[in-house]
Coordinates of N, CA, C and O and ligand atoms in Angstrom, one line a residue:
M1 N 14.2 -3.7 -4.3 CA 12.8 -2.9 -3.8 C 12.4 -1.9 -3.2 O 13.1 -1.9 -2.1
L2 N 11.9 -1.0 -3.5 CA 11.5 0.0 -2.7 C 9.9 -0.4 -2.1 O 9.2 -1.0 -2.5
I3 N 9.9 -0.8 -0.5 CA 8.9 -1.1 -0.1 C 8.5 0.0 1.1 O 9.2 0.4 1.9
T4 N 7.3 0.2 0.8 CA 6.6 1.4 2.2 C 5.9 1.3 3.2 O 5.1 0.5 2.6
G5 N 5.9 1.3 4.1 CA 4.3 1.6 5.4 C 4.6 3.2 5.6 O 4.9 3.9 5.2
F6 N 3.4 3.6 5.8 CA 2.7 5.1 6.4 C 2.8 4.9 7.5 O 2.4 4.2 8.4
E7 N 2.5 6.3 8.0 CA 2.2 6.7 9.8 C 1.3 6.7 9.9 O 0.5 6.8 8.8
P8 N 1.1 6.8 11.3 CA 0.0 6.9 11.9 C -1.2 8.0 11.2 O -0.7 8.7 11.3
F9 N -2.5 7.9 11.5 CA -3.1 8.6 10.9 C -4.9 8.2 11.2 O -4.9 7.1 12.4
G10 N -5.6 9.3 11.3 CA -7.0 9.4 12.2 C -6.8 8.8 13.6 O -7.8 8.7 13.9
G11 N -5.9 10.0 14.2 CA -6.1 9.4 15.9 C -4.9 8.3 16.1 O -5.2 8.1 17.7
E12 N -4.5 7.6 15.4 CA -4.1 6.1 16.1 C -2.3 6.6 16.1 O -2.1 7.5 15.9
T13 N -2.2 5.7 17.2 CA -0.8 5.9 17.2 C 0.3 4.9 16.8 O 2.1 5.4 16.9
V14 N 0.3 4.0 16.2 CA 0.8 3.3 15.2 C 0.0 3.1 13.9 O -1.7 2.9 13.5
N15 N 0.8 2.4 12.8 CA 0.2 1.8 11.6 C 1.1 0.6 11.4 O 1.7 0.3 11.4
P16 N 0.2 -0.6 11.5 CA 0.5 -1.5 11.1 C 1.6 -2.0 9.8 O 2.3 -2.3 9.5
S17 N 1.4 -0.9 9.1 CA 1.7 -1.2 7.7 C 3.3 -1.3 8.1 O 4.4 -1.9 7.0
W18 N 3.5 0.2 8.3 CA 5.3 0.7 8.8 C 5.8 -0.1 9.9 O 7.2 -1.0 9.5
E19 N 5.0 -1.0 11.1 CA 5.1 -1.4 12.1 C 5.7 -2.7 11.2 O 6.9 -3.4 11.8
A20 N 5.1 -2.9 10.2 CA 5.7 -4.8 9.6 C 6.6 -4.1 8.7 O 7.5 -5.1 8.7
V21 N 6.6 -3.1 7.9 CA 7.6 -3.0 6.9 C 9.1 -3.0 7.6 O 10.2 -3.5 7.3
V22 N 8.9 -2.5 8.8 CA 10.2 -2.0 9.2 C 11.1 -3.1 10.4 O 12.0 -3.2 10.4
R23 N 10.0 -5.0 10.1 CA 10.1 -6.1 10.9 C 11.0 -6.5 9.9 O 11.5 -7.6 10.3
L24 N 10.3 -6.5 8.5 CA 10.7 -7.2 7.8 C 12.9 -7.3 7.6 O 13.4 -5.7 7.1
P25 N 12.9 -8.5 7.1 CA 14.8 -8.7 6.7 C 15.2 -7.6 5.7 O 14.1 -7.1 5.1
D26 N 17.0 -7.6 5.4 CA 17.2 -6.0 4.4 C 17.4 -7.5 2.8 O 17.2 -6.5 2.0
T27 N 17.1 -8.8 3.3 CA 16.9 -9.6 2.2 C 16.0 -10.5 2.2 O 15.8 -10.6 3.2
V28 N 15.1 -10.6 1.0 CA 14.1 -11.5 1.0 C 14.1 -12.3 -0.2 O 13.9 -11.3 -1.2
G29 N 14.1 -13.1 -0.5 CA 13.9 -14.0 -2.0 C 15.2 -13.1 -2.5 O 16.5 -13.2 -1.9
S30 N 15.0 -12.9 -3.8 CA 16.2 -11.9 -4.2 C 16.1 -11.1 -4.6 O 16.9 -10.2 -5.0
Y31 N 15.5 -9.9 -3.4 CA 15.1 -8.6 -3.3 C 16.0 -8.2 -2.2 O 15.8 -8.8 -1.4
R32 N 16.8 -7.1 -2.7 CA 17.3 -6.1 -1.3 C 16.2 -5.0 -1.3 O 16.0 -4.4 -1.8
L33 N 15.7 -5.1 -0.3 CA 14.4 -3.8 0.6 C 14.8 -2.9 1.0 O 15.9 -2.7 1.8
C34 N 14.7 -2.0 0.4 CA 14.5 -0.3 0.6 C 13.0 -0.1 1.5 O 12.2 0.3 0.3
K35 N 13.5 0.6 2.6 CA 12.2 0.7 3.4 C 11.8 2.1 3.4 O 13.0 3.0 4.0
Q36 N 10.8 2.1 3.5 CA 10.3 4.0 3.7 C 9.5 4.4 5.1 O 8.2 3.4 4.2
C37 N 9.3 5.0 5.4 CA 7.9 5.5 6.0 C 7.5 6.5 5.6 O 8.4 7.5 5.3
I38 N 6.1 6.4 4.4 CA 5.7 8.2 4.3 C 4.3 8.5 4.8 O 3.8 8.1 5.9
P39 N 4.1 10.1 4.3 CA 2.8 10.5 5.0 C 2.0 10.5 4.4 O 2.2 9.9 3.7
T40 N 0.9 9.8 5.2 CA -0.4 10.2 5.2 C -0.8 11.4 4.5 O -1.8 11.5 5.9
V41 N -0.8 11.9 3.6 CA -0.7 13.2 3.0 C -1.2 13.0 1.6 O 0.1 12.0 1.2
F42 N -2.7 13.6 1.2 CA -2.7 13.4 -0.2 C -2.0 13.9 -0.9 O -1.1 15.1 -0.8
G43 N -1.0 12.7 -1.7 CA 0.3 14.1 -3.1 C 1.7 13.7 -2.0 O 2.4 13.4 -2.8
R44 N 1.0 13.8 -1.1 CA 2.8 14.4 -0.4 C 3.0 12.6 -0.6 O 4.3 12.4 -1.1
A45 N 2.9 12.2 -0.4 CA 2.5 10.1 -0.2 C 3.7 9.7 -1.4 O 4.5 9.6 -1.3
A46 N 3.2 9.9 -2.7 CA 4.0 10.1 -3.9 C 5.1 10.1 -3.9 O 5.5 10.1 -4.7
E47 N 5.3 11.7 -3.7 CA 5.8 12.7 -3.7 C 7.2 11.9 -2.9 O 8.3 11.9 -3.6
A48 N 6.9 11.6 -2.1 CA 8.3 10.6 -1.3 C 8.0 9.6 -2.0 O 9.9 9.6 -1.4
V49 N 7.3 9.0 -2.2 CA 7.6 7.4 -2.6 C 9.2 8.2 -4.1 O 9.8 7.2 -4.5
L50 N 8.2 8.7 -5.1 CA 9.3 9.0 -6.6 C 10.5 9.6 -5.9 O 11.1 9.9 -7.1
T51 N 10.8 10.7 -5.0 CA 11.8 11.6 -4.7 C 12.8 10.0 -4.4 O 14.0 10.2 -5.3
A52 N 12.5 8.9 -3.5 CA 13.7 8.4 -3.3 C 13.5 7.1 -4.8 O 14.7 6.5 -4.4
A53 N 12.6 6.5 -4.9 CA 13.2 5.8 -6.3 C 13.7 6.5 -7.1 O 14.2 6.0 -8.4
E54 N 14.1 8.2 -7.1 CA 14.5 8.5 -8.0 C 16.3 8.1 -7.9 O 17.7 8.2 -9.3
S55 N 16.8 8.3 -7.2 CA 17.6 7.5 -6.6 C 18.5 6.2 -6.6 O 19.8 5.7 -7.1
L56 N 16.8 5.2 -6.4 CA 17.2 3.8 -5.8 C 17.0 3.1 -7.7 O 17.4 2.1 -7.7
T57 N 16.5 3.7 -8.0 CA 15.9 3.2 -9.7 C 15.4 1.7 -9.2 O 15.8 0.5 -9.8
P58 N 14.2 1.2 -8.2 CA 13.8 0.1 -8.0 C 13.4 -0.3 -9.1 O 12.3 0.5 -9.8
D59 N 13.3 -2.3 -8.8 CA 12.9 -2.9 -10.2 C 11.3 -3.0 -9.9 O 10.6 -3.3 -10.1
V60 N 10.3 -2.7 -8.3 CA 9.5 -3.0 -7.8 C 9.4 -1.9 -7.1 O 10.1 -1.7 -5.6
I61 N 7.9 -1.3 -6.7 CA 7.5 -0.7 -5.9 C 6.5 -1.4 -4.9 O 5.5 -1.2 -5.8
L62 N 6.6 -1.6 -3.5 CA 5.4 -2.3 -3.1 C 5.5 -1.6 -2.2 O 5.6 -1.2 -1.2
C63 N 4.0 -0.8 -1.8 CA 3.4 -0.4 -0.8 C 2.2 -1.2 0.2 O 2.0 -1.5 -0.8
I64 N 2.8 -0.4 1.2 CA 1.7 -1.0 2.5 C 0.4 -0.1 2.9 O 1.4 1.3 3.3
G65 N -0.4 -0.3 3.4 CA -1.3 0.2 4.2 C -2.5 0.0 4.7 O -2.7 -1.2 5.0
Q66 N -2.6 0.8 5.4 CA -3.7 -0.2 7.1 C -4.7 0.1 6.2 O -5.3 1.4 5.3
A67 N -5.7 -1.2 6.2 CA -7.0 -1.3 6.4 C -8.0 -1.8 7.3 O -8.4 -2.5 7.2
G68 N -8.5 -0.5 8.6 CA -9.4 -0.7 9.8 C -10.4 -1.4 8.7 O -11.0 -1.3 8.2
G69 N -10.7 -2.8 10.2 CA -11.8 -3.0 9.5 C -11.7 -4.3 8.7 O -12.9 -5.7 8.5
R70 N -10.4 -4.1 7.5 CA -10.8 -6.0 7.0 C -10.0 -7.3 8.0 O -9.3 -6.6 8.7
A71 N -10.4 -8.3 7.7 CA -10.0 -9.2 8.1 C -8.4 -10.0 7.6 O -7.9 -10.8 8.1
A72 N -8.4 -9.6 6.5 CA -7.1 -10.2 5.5 C -6.3 -9.4 5.7 O -6.4 -8.1 4.3
I73 N -5.1 -9.9 4.1 CA -4.3 -9.3 3.7 C -5.1 -9.1 2.2 O -5.0 -9.9 1.9
T74 N -4.9 -7.8 1.9 CA -5.9 -7.8 1.1 C -4.6 -7.2 -0.9 O -4.6 -5.9 -0.5
P75 N -4.4 -7.8 -1.4 CA -3.4 -6.7 -2.5 C -4.6 -6.1 -3.3 O -5.7 -7.2 -3.2
E76 N -4.3 -4.8 -3.5 CA -5.0 -4.5 -4.4 C -4.9 -4.4 -6.0 O -3.8 -4.3 -6.5
V77 N -6.1 -4.5 -6.6 CA -5.9 -5.1 -8.2 C -5.8 -3.5 -8.6 O -5.7 -3.6 -10.1
V78 N -7.0 -2.5 -8.6 CA -7.0 -1.3 -9.2 C -7.0 -0.1 -8.4 O -6.8 0.0 -7.1
A79 N -6.2 1.0 -8.8 CA -6.4 2.4 -8.2 C -7.5 3.0 -8.9 O -6.9 3.2 -10.5
I80 N -8.0 3.9 -8.7 CA -8.9 4.8 -9.0 C -8.7 6.1 -9.3 O -8.0 6.8 -8.2
N81 N -9.1 7.2 -10.4 CA -8.4 8.9 -10.4 C -9.6 9.2 -9.5 O -10.3 10.1 -10.1
R82 N -10.0 9.1 -8.2 CA -10.9 9.8 -7.3 C -10.1 10.1 -5.8 O -9.6 8.9 -5.3
Q83 N -10.5 11.3 -5.5 CA -10.1 11.6 -3.7 C -12.2 11.8 -3.4 O -12.5 12.1 -3.7
D84 N -11.8 10.8 -2.2 CA -13.0 11.1 -1.5 C -12.9 10.8 0.2 O -13.2 9.8 0.5
A85 N -12.5 11.8 1.1 CA -12.1 11.5 2.7 C -13.1 12.0 3.4 O -13.9 12.5 3.0
T86 N -13.2 11.1 3.9 CA -14.6 10.9 5.2 C -13.6 11.3 6.1 O -14.2 11.7 7.5
I87 N -12.3 11.7 6.7 CA -12.0 12.1 7.8 C -10.6 12.7 7.2 O -9.9 12.5 5.8
P88 N -10.1 13.6 8.0 CA -8.3 14.6 7.5 C -7.5 14.1 7.2 O -7.0 13.1 8.4
D89 N -6.1 13.8 6.4 CA -5.1 13.3 6.1 C -4.6 14.1 7.1 O -4.7 14.5 8.1
N90 N -3.1 13.9 7.0 CA -2.2 14.5 8.5 C -1.5 15.4 8.3 O -1.2 16.4 8.8
A91 N -2.5 16.3 6.8 CA -2.3 18.1 7.0 C -3.0 18.5 6.7 O -3.5 19.9 6.6
G92 N -4.5 17.4 7.2 CA -5.7 18.6 7.4 C -6.6 18.6 5.9 O -7.6 18.9 6.0
N93 N -6.0 17.9 4.9 CA -6.8 18.0 3.8 C -7.8 16.9 3.5 O -7.7 16.2 4.8
M94 N -9.1 17.0 3.7 CA -10.0 16.4 2.9 C -10.5 16.5 1.9 O -11.8 17.8 1.7
P95 N -10.1 16.1 1.0 CA -10.6 16.5 -1.0 C -11.9 15.9 -1.0 O -12.3 14.4 -0.2
Q96 N -12.9 15.6 -0.9 CA -14.1 15.1 -1.8 C -14.9 15.6 -3.4 O -14.7 16.2 -3.8
D97 N -14.7 14.3 -4.4 CA -15.6 14.0 -5.1 C -14.4 14.5 -6.0 O -14.3 15.3 -7.2
T98 N -12.9 14.8 -6.1 CA -12.6 15.4 -7.4 C -11.6 14.0 -7.6 O -11.1 13.4 -7.2
A99 N -10.4 14.5 -8.5 CA -9.6 13.6 -9.5 C -8.7 13.8 -9.1 O -8.0 15.1 -8.1
V100 N -7.8 12.4 -8.7 CA -6.3 12.4 -8.3 C -5.4 13.3 -9.1 O -4.7 14.3 -8.7
I101 N -5.1 12.8 -10.5 CA -4.2 14.1 -11.7 C -6.1 14.8 -12.4 O -6.0 13.4 -12.8
A102 N -6.4 15.6 -12.5 CA -7.0 16.1 -13.3 C -7.2 15.7 -14.7 O -5.9 15.8 -15.2
K103 N -8.1 15.4 -15.4 CA -8.2 14.8 -17.3 C -7.8 13.5 -17.2 O -7.0 13.2 -18.6
E104 N -6.7 12.9 -16.2 CA -6.3 11.5 -16.8 C -7.9 10.3 -17.0 O -8.7 10.8 -16.7
R105 N -7.3 8.9 -16.8 CA -7.4 7.9 -17.1 C -8.5 7.7 -15.5 O -7.8 8.4 -14.7
E106 N -9.2 6.9 -16.0 CA -10.5 7.2 -14.8 C -9.5 5.9 -14.0 O -9.9 6.1 -12.4
A107 N -8.7 4.8 -14.3 CA -8.0 4.0 -13.1 C -6.9 3.1 -14.3 O -6.9 3.4 -15.2
Y108 N -6.2 2.7 -13.2 CA -5.1 1.9 -13.5 C -5.1 0.7 -12.6 O -5.3 0.3 -11.3
F109 N -4.5 -0.8 -13.5 CA -4.6 -1.3 -13.3 C -3.3 -1.6 -11.8 O -2.0 -1.0 -12.5
S110 N -3.3 -2.3 -10.5 CA -1.4 -2.5 -10.8 C -0.4 -3.7 -11.5 O -1.3 -4.4 -12.0
T111 N 1.1 -3.5 -11.1 CA 1.7 -4.2 -11.9 C 1.9 -5.4 -11.5 O 3.2 -6.2 -11.6
I112 N 1.6 -5.5 -10.2 CA 2.1 -6.9 -9.5 C 1.3 -8.0 -9.8 O 0.1 -7.9 -10.4
P113 N 1.5 -9.6 -9.4 CA 0.7 -10.7 -9.8 C 0.0 -10.6 -8.1 O 0.3 -11.3 -7.4
A114 N -0.9 -9.8 -8.5 CA -2.0 -10.0 -7.1 C -2.4 -11.3 -6.8 O -2.0 -11.5 -5.3
R115 N -3.0 -11.8 -7.8 CA -3.2 -13.3 -7.4 C -2.6 -13.7 -7.3 O -2.9 -15.0 -5.8
R116 N -1.2 -14.6 -7.3 CA -0.4 -15.2 -7.2 C 0.1 -15.2 -5.8 O 0.0 -15.7 -4.7
I117 N 0.4 -13.2 -5.4 CA 0.9 -13.5 -3.9 C -0.2 -13.9 -3.1 O 0.0 -14.4 -1.8
T118 N -1.9 -13.3 -3.0 CA -2.8 -13.5 -2.9 C -2.8 -15.4 -2.3 O -3.1 -15.6 -0.8
E119 N -2.5 -15.9 -3.1 CA -2.6 -17.5 -3.0 C -1.9 -17.9 -2.6 O -1.7 -18.2 -1.7
A120 N 0.1 -17.3 -2.7 CA 0.8 -17.4 -1.7 C 0.4 -17.2 -0.1 O 1.2 -18.5 0.7
I121 N 0.1 -16.3 0.0 CA -0.3 -16.3 1.7 C -1.0 -17.1 1.9 O -0.6 -17.5 2.9
Q122 N -2.3 -16.9 1.0 CA -3.6 -18.3 2.0 C -2.4 -19.5 1.9 O -3.1 -20.5 2.9
S123 N -1.9 -19.8 1.1 CA -1.2 -21.3 1.7 C -0.2 -21.4 2.6 O 0.4 -22.1 3.3
K124 N -0.1 -20.5 3.2 CA 1.0 -20.1 4.6 C -0.3 -20.5 5.9 O 0.0 -20.2 7.0
G125 N -2.0 -20.5 5.6 CA -2.7 -20.4 6.4 C -2.7 -18.5 6.6 O -3.3 -18.4 8.1
I126 N -3.1 -17.9 6.3 CA -2.8 -16.2 6.7 C -4.2 -15.7 5.4 O -3.5 -16.4 4.2
P127 N -5.2 -14.8 6.3 CA -6.2 -15.0 5.5 C -5.8 -14.0 4.6 O -4.9 -12.9 4.8
S128 N -5.6 -13.8 3.4 CA -5.9 -13.3 2.0 C -6.9 -13.0 1.2 O -7.6 -14.8 1.0
Q129 N -7.2 -12.4 0.1 CA -8.1 -12.2 -0.6 C -8.1 -10.9 -1.8 O -7.1 -9.7 -0.8
L130 N -8.0 -11.2 -2.8 CA -7.4 -9.4 -3.5 C -9.1 -8.5 -3.2 O -9.9 -9.2 -3.1
S131 N -8.6 -7.5 -3.6 CA -9.2 -6.6 -3.1 C -9.6 -5.7 -4.7 O -8.8 -5.0 -5.4
Y132 N -10.6 -5.3 -5.0 CA -10.8 -4.8 -5.9 C -11.3 -3.0 -5.6 O -12.0 -2.4 -6.7
S133 N -10.8 -2.7 -4.6 CA -11.0 -1.1 -3.6 C -9.8 -1.0 -3.2 O -10.0 -1.9 -2.0
A134 N -9.0 0.1 -3.6 CA -8.0 0.9 -2.4 C -8.4 1.7 -1.6 O -8.0 2.5 -1.1
G135 N -9.9 2.3 -2.0 CA -10.7 3.3 -0.9 C -10.4 4.2 -1.9 O -10.5 4.7 -3.3
V136 N -10.5 5.4 -1.3 CA -10.7 6.6 -2.1 C -10.1 7.7 -1.3 O -10.1 8.9 -1.4
F137 N -9.1 7.0 -0.3 CA -8.3 8.1 0.2 C -6.8 8.1 0.1 O -6.2 7.9 -1.0
V138 N -5.7 8.4 1.3 CA -4.3 8.3 0.8 C -3.9 6.8 0.1 O -2.8 7.8 -0.7
C139 N -4.3 6.1 -0.1 CA -3.8 4.4 -0.2 C -4.0 5.0 -2.1 O -3.2 4.2 -2.7
N140 N -5.6 5.0 -1.9 CA -5.7 4.9 -3.5 C -5.0 6.2 -4.3 O -5.2 6.1 -5.2
D141 N -4.8 7.3 -3.9 CA -4.4 8.4 -4.5 C -2.7 8.2 -4.2 O -2.1 8.3 -5.8
L142 N -2.3 7.6 -3.9 CA -0.4 6.8 -3.7 C -0.7 5.8 -4.9 O 0.0 6.3 -6.0
L143 N -1.6 5.0 -4.9 CA -1.0 3.9 -6.0 C -1.6 4.6 -7.1 O -0.8 4.0 -8.4
Y144 N -2.9 5.6 -7.6 CA -2.8 5.9 -9.1 C -1.9 6.0 -9.1 O -1.4 6.5 -10.3
R145 N -1.0 7.8 -8.8 CA -0.1 8.7 -8.5 C 1.2 7.4 -9.5 O 1.8 8.0 -10.5
L146 N 1.3 6.8 -8.4 CA 3.1 6.0 -8.9 C 2.3 5.0 -10.4 O 3.2 5.1 -11.3
L147 N 1.3 4.2 -10.6 CA 0.6 3.6 -11.4 C 0.4 4.7 -12.7 O 1.4 4.1 -13.6
H148 N 0.2 5.8 -12.4 CA 0.4 7.1 -13.7 C 1.9 7.0 -14.3 O 2.2 7.2 -15.5
Y149 N 2.9 7.0 -13.0 CA 4.0 7.6 -13.6 C 4.6 6.7 -14.2 O 5.6 6.6 -14.9
Y150 N 4.7 4.9 -13.5 CA 4.9 4.3 -13.7 C 4.5 3.6 -15.3 O 5.3 2.6 -15.1
H151 N 3.5 4.1 -15.5 CA 2.6 3.4 -16.6 C 3.7 3.1 -17.8 O 4.0 4.2 -18.2
G152 N 3.6 1.6 -18.9 CA 4.3 1.5 -19.7 C 5.7 1.2 -19.2 O 6.8 1.5 -20.3
T153 N 6.3 1.1 -18.2 CA 7.7 1.4 -17.9 C 7.6 -0.1 -17.5 O 6.7 -1.0 -17.4
E154 N 9.0 -0.8 -17.0 CA 9.1 -2.1 -16.4 C 9.6 -2.2 -15.0 O 8.9 -3.1 -14.7
T155 N 8.9 -1.1 -14.7 CA 8.8 -1.0 -13.1 C 7.3 -1.2 -12.2 O 6.3 -1.4 -13.3
Q156 N 8.0 -2.5 -11.5 CA 7.0 -3.1 -11.2 C 5.5 -1.9 -10.3 O 7.2 -1.7 -8.9
V157 N 4.3 -2.0 -9.8 CA 3.9 -1.2 -8.7 C 2.7 -1.8 -7.8 O 1.9 -2.5 -8.7
G158 N 2.3 -1.8 -6.8 CA 1.4 -2.6 -6.0 C 1.5 -1.9 -4.6 O 2.1 -1.2 -4.3
F159 N 0.1 -2.4 -4.4 CA -0.3 -2.7 -2.7 C -1.1 -2.9 -2.0 O -1.6 -3.9 -2.8
L160 N -0.9 -3.1 -0.9 CA -1.2 -4.2 0.4 C -1.9 -3.7 0.9 O -1.5 -2.6 1.8
H161 N -2.8 -3.8 1.6 CA -3.6 -3.1 2.5 C -3.2 -4.5 3.7 O -3.5 -5.8 3.7
V162 N -2.9 -4.1 5.0 CA -3.7 -4.6 5.7 C -4.5 -4.3 7.1 O -4.5 -3.3 7.3
P163 N -5.1 -5.5 7.9 CA -5.8 -5.2 9.1 C -5.0 -4.7 10.6 O -3.5 -4.4 10.3
Y164 N -5.9 -4.2 10.6 CA -5.4 -3.5 12.6 C -4.4 -4.4 12.8 O -4.4 -6.0 12.9
L165 N -3.9 -3.8 14.0 CA -2.9 -4.8 15.1 C -3.5 -4.9 16.0 O -5.1 -4.3 16.1
P166 N -3.5 -5.9 17.0 CA -4.4 -6.0 17.7 C -5.0 -5.5 19.2 O -6.2 -4.9 19.4
E167 N -3.9 -4.2 18.8 CA -4.1 -3.1 20.2 C -4.1 -2.4 19.3 O -5.3 -1.2 20.1
Q168 N -4.9 -2.2 17.7 CA -6.1 -0.8 17.9 C -7.6 -1.6 17.6 O -7.9 -0.2 17.8
A169 N -7.5 -2.3 17.7 CA -9.0 -3.1 17.8 C -9.6 -3.5 18.8 O -9.3 -4.1 19.6
G170 N -10.5 -3.1 19.1 CA -11.9 -4.0 19.7 C -12.3 -5.4 19.7 O -11.5 -5.6 19.0
T171 N -12.4 -5.6 20.4 CA -13.0 -7.5 20.8 C -13.9 -7.8 19.0 O -13.1 -8.8 19.0
S172 N -14.6 -6.8 18.6 CA -15.4 -7.2 17.6 C -14.6 -6.8 16.9 O -15.3 -6.9 15.5
I173 N -13.8 -6.2 16.6 CA -12.9 -6.3 15.1 C -11.7 -6.9 14.8 O -10.8 -6.8 15.3
P174 N -11.6 -7.0 13.4 CA -11.0 -8.4 13.3 C -8.9 -7.6 13.1 O -9.4 -6.0 13.2
N175 N -8.6 -8.6 13.2 CA -7.2 -7.8 13.5 C -5.9 -9.0 13.0 O -6.3 -10.3 13.4
L176 N -4.8 -8.9 13.1 CA -4.1 -9.9 12.7 C -2.3 -9.3 13.8 O -1.8 -8.3 14.1
P177 N -1.8 -10.7 14.2 CA -0.5 -10.4 15.3 C 0.2 -9.6 14.1 O 0.3 -9.8 13.2
I178 N 1.3 -8.6 15.0 CA 2.3 -8.3 13.8 C 3.4 -9.1 13.8 O 3.6 -9.2 12.1
D179 N 3.3 -10.0 13.9 CA 4.1 -11.2 13.5 C 3.8 -11.8 12.3 O 3.9 -12.6 11.1
T180 N 2.1 -12.2 11.9 CA 1.3 -12.5 10.7 C 1.7 -11.8 9.7 O 1.7 -12.2 8.5
I181 N 1.8 -10.7 10.0 CA 1.9 -9.4 9.0 C 2.6 -9.8 8.3 O 2.9 -9.4 7.4
V182 N 3.8 -9.4 9.3 CA 5.5 -9.2 8.7 C 5.6 -10.9 7.6 O 6.2 -10.5 6.7
K183 N 5.0 -11.8 8.3 CA 5.3 -13.3 7.9 C 4.6 -13.4 6.2 O 5.3 -13.0 5.5
A184 N 3.4 -12.6 6.2 CA 2.9 -12.4 4.6 C 3.1 -12.0 3.7 O 3.5 -11.9 2.4
L185 N 4.2 -10.2 4.6 CA 4.7 -9.5 3.7 C 5.8 -10.6 2.9 O 6.2 -10.4 1.9
T186 N 6.0 -11.4 3.7 CA 7.5 -12.2 3.2 C 7.2 -12.6 1.9 O 7.9 -13.2 1.0
V187 N 6.2 -13.5 2.5 CA 5.8 -14.7 1.5 C 5.2 -13.4 0.2 O 5.6 -13.9 -0.7
A188 N 4.4 -12.5 0.4 CA 4.0 -11.5 -0.7 C 5.0 -11.3 -1.7 O 5.8 -11.6 -2.7
I189 N 6.5 -11.2 -1.7 CA 7.9 -10.4 -1.6 C 8.0 -12.5 -2.4 O 8.7 -11.9 -3.9
E190 N 8.4 -12.5 -1.9 CA 8.8 -14.2 -2.4 C 7.7 -14.6 -4.0 O 8.4 -15.2 -4.7
A191 N 6.7 -14.2 -3.9 CA 5.8 -14.5 -4.6 C 6.3 -13.3 -6.1 O 5.7 -13.8 -7.0
L192 N 6.6 -12.7 -5.4 CA 6.5 -11.6 -7.1 C 7.3 -11.9 -7.9 O 8.1 -13.0 -8.2
Ligands
LIG1 N1 -4.0 3.8 4.9 C1 -5.3 5.1 4.3 C2 -4.2 5.6 4.3 C3 -2.8 5.0 5.5 C4 -3.2 3.8 5.5 O1 -2.4 3.5 6.1 C5 -5.6 4.3 3.2 O2 -5.9 3.3 3.3 O3 -6.4 5.4 2.2

């Protein structure tokens, strides 16, 4: 499988998604993991994944991203055909009220077993919750493009948002230690 994390964005110096992905073992259950750090840039994130997937032909593509402020690991159920940035991406793009792909359908559902993953993570005592919005920034853009590309194929595509790390969060902002996020990702992969 191909598993991705994002580079830091929005003035942060780390992104928990890549910090966790890079710490995963090379094999989890029956899956051999190919790990990739991708740019936090509209369009380019999906291009990077699709380029890597061309030679890897993965059975699963699982993308991980930071959702600052969330308190749980949140498997995303849906990606929408909308871009609406409130901060610039890492190339300075700030699209507003635009389509991810013009004239395409409004939304796609993710094709991983999001509920089973959520329950598996919860069963280890780690907070997890289904999410029905991946936002309208780069993560949603990536998920929409991948689901569009793999629509009707056997390749499973999914996305998990993860909270801030303790060092990114002030005292009143939710966060999870890196080891907990790594554990949650391991459990998620085992539940695929
Ligand atoms: N989170 C952002 C983009 C990169 C990341 O890690 C998002 O939720 O869109």
